[in-house]
PDB file of C-alpha atoms in Angstrom:
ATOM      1  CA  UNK B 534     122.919  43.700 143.183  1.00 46.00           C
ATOM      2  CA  UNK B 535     123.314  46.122 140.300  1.00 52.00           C
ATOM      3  CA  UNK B 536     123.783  43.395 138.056  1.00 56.00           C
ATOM      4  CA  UNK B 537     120.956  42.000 138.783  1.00 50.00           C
ATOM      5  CA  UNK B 538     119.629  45.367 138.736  1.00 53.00           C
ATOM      6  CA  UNK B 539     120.405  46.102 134.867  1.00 88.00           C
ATOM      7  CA  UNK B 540     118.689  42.967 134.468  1.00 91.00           C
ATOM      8  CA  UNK B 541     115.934  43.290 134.986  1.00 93.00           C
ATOM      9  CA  UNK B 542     115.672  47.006 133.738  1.00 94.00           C
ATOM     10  CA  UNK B 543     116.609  45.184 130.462  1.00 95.00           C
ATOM     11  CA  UNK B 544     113.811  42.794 130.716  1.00 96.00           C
ATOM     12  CA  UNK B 545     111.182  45.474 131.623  1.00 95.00           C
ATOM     13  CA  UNK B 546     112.044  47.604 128.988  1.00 95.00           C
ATOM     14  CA  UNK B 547     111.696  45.003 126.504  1.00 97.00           C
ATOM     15  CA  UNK B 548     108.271  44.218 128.007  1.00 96.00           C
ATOM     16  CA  UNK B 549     106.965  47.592 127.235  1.00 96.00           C
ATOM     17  CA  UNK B 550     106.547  47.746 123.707  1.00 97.00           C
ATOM     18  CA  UNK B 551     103.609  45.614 122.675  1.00 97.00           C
ATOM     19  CA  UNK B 552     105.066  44.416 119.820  1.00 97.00           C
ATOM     20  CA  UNK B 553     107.565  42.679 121.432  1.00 97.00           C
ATOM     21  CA  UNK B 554     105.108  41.373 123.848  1.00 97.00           C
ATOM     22  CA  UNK B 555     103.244  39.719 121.090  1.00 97.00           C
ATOM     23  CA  UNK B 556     106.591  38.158 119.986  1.00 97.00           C
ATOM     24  CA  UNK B 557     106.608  36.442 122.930  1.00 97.00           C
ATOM     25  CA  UNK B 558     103.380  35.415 122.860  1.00 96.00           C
ATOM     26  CA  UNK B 559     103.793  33.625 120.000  1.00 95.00           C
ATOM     27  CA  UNK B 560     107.082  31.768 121.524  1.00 96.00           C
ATOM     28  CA  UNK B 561     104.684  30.286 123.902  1.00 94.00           C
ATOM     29  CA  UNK B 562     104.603  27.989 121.575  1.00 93.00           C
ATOM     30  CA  UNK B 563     108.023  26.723 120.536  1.00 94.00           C
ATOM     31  CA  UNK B 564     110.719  27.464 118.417  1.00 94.00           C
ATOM     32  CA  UNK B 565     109.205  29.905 115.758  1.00 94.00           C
ATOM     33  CA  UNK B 566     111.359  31.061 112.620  1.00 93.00           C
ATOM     34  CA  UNK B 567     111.689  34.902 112.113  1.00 92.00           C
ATOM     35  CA  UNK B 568     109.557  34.421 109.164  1.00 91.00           C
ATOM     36  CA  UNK B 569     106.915  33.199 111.072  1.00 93.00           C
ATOM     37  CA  UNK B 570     107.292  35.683 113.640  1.00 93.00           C
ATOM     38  CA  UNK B 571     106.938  39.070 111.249  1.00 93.00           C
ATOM     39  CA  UNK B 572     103.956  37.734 109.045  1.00 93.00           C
ATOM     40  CA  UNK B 573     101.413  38.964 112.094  1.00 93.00           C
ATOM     41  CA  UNK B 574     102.908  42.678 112.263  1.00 94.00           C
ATOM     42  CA  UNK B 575     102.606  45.517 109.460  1.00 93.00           C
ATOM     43  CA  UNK B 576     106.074  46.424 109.549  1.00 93.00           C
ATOM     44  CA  UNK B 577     109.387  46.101 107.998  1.00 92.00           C
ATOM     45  CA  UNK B 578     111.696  42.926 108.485  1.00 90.00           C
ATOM     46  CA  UNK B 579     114.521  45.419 109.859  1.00 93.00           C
ATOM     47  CA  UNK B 580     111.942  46.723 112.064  1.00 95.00           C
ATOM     48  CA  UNK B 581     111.109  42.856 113.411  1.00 95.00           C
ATOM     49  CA  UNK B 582     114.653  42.439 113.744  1.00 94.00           C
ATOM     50  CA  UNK B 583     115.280  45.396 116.495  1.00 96.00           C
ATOM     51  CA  UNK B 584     112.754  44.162 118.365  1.00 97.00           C
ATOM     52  CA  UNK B 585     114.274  40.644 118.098  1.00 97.00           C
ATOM     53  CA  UNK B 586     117.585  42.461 119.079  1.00 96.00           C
ATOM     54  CA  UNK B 587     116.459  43.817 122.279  1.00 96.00           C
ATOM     55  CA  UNK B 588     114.439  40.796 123.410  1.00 97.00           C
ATOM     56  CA  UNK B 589     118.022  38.731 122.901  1.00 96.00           C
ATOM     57  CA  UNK B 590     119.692  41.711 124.970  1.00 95.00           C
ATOM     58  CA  UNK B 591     117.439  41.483 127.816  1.00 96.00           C
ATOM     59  CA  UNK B 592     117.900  37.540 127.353  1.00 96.00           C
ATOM     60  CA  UNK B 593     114.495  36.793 126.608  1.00 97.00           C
ATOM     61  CA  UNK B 594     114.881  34.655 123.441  1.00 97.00           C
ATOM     62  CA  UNK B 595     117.432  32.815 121.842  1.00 96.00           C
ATOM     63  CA  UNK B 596     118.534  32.937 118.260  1.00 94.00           C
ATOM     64  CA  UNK B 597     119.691  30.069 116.155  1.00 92.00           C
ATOM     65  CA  UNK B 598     120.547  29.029 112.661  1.00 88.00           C
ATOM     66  CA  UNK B 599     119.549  25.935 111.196  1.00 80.00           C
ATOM     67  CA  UNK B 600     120.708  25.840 107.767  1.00 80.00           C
ATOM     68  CA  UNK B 601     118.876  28.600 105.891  1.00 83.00           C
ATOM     69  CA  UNK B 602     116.061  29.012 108.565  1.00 84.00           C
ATOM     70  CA  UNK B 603     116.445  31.570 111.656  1.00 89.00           C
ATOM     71  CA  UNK B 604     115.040  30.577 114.587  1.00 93.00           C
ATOM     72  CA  UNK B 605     114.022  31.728 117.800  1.00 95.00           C
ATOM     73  CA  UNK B 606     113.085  30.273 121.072  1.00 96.00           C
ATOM     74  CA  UNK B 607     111.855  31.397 124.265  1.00 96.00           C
ATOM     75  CA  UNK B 608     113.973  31.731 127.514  1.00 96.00           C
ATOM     76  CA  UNK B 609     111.327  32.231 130.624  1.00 94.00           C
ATOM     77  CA  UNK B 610     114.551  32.754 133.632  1.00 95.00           C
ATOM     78  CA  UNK B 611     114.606  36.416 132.814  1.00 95.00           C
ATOM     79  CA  UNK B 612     110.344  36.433 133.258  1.00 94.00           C
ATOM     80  CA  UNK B 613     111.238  34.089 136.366  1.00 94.00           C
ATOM     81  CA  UNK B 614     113.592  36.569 137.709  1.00 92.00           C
ATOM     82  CA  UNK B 615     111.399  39.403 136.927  1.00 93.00           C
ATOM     83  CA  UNK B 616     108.134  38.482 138.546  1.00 93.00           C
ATOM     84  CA  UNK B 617     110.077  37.330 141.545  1.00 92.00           C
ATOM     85  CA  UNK B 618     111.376  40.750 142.015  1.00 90.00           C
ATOM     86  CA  UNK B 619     107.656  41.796 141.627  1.00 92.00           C
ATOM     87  CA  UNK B 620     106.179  39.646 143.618  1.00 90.00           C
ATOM     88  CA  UNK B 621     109.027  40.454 146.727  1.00 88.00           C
ATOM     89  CA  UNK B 622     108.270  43.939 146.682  1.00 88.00           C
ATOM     90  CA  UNK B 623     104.822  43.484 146.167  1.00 88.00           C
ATOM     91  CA  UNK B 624     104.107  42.505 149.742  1.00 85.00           C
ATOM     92  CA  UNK B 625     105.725  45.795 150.556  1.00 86.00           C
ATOM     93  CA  UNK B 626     103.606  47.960 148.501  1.00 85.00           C
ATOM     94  CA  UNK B 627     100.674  46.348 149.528  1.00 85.00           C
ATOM     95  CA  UNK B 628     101.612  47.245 153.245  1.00 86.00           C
ATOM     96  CA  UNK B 629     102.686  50.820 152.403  1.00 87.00           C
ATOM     97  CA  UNK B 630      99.050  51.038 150.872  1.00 86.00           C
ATOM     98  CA  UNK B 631      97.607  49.681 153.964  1.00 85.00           C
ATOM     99  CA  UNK B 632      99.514  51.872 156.315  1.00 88.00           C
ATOM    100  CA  UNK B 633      98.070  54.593 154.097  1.00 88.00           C
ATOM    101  CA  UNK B 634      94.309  53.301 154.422  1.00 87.00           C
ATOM    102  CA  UNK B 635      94.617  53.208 157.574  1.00 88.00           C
ATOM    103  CA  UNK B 636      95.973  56.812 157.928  1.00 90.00           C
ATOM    104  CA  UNK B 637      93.185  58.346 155.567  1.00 90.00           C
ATOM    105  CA  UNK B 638      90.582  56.329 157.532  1.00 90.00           C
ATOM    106  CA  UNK B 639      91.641  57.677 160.582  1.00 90.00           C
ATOM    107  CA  UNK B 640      92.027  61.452 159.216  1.00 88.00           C
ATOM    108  CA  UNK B 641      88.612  61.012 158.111  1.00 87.00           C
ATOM    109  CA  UNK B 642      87.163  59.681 161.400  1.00 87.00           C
ATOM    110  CA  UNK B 643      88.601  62.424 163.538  1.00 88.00           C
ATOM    111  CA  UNK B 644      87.324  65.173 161.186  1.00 84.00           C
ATOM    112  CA  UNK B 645      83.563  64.189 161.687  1.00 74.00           C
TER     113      UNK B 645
END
C-alpha cells in the first residue's frame, strides 16, 4: 500500500503547479515535441524541462527521441489511479459531512 501510496503523492504533486497542468493539457492531444510544448510559457527551456522531469517521475508522460526531435506523450494510468483513489474516499467524506449536518442540525434544533 505505500507504494501505491508514493504514487500517487507523486502524481498530486505534479498536478499542483499549473504549469505543468497546462502541459498536460496540451498532451490531450497527442504526441507533442518539447518545442512545441515551451512556445506557450514565458520561461526558460531548463525551466520547461523540470517540469517535464517531474511529470516523467510521477509517470505522467513519456519521453522519446526520434531522430533530432524530443517528444512527449501522455500516460492517463497514473490520472486513472489517482481519481480512483478520489473517488473511493470520496463517498467517505461525503458521509463524514453528512454525519456532521446532521449533528449541527440537531445542535441547532435543541437550542431553540
Amino acid at each position: 500500500m505505500a507504494q501505491v501510496e508514493d504514487e500517487l503523492s507523486l502524481v498530486f504533486q505534479a498536478l499542483a503547479d499549473p504549469t505543468r497542468r497546462a502541459i498536460i493539457s496540451r498532451l490531450r492531444g497527442g504526441p507533442t515535441t518539447v518545442g512545441e510544448l515551451a512556445e506557450p510559457f514565458s520561461m526558460s527551456r531548463p525551466a520547461i524541462s523540470q517540469h517535464l522531469k517531474v511529470l516523467e517521475r510521477a509517470g505522467l508522460i513519456e519521453r522519446t527521441a526520434d531522430a533530432q526531435w524530443r517528444r512527449c506523450t501522455l500516460r492517463t494510468e497514473p490520472l486513472d489511479d489517482a481519481s480512483a483513489w478520489v473517488d473511493r474516499h470520496r463517498d467517505e467524506w461525503n458521509e463524514r459531512f453528512d454525519l456532521l449536518d446532521e449533528r449541527l442540525r440537531r445542535l441547532k434544533d435543541s437550542a431553540n
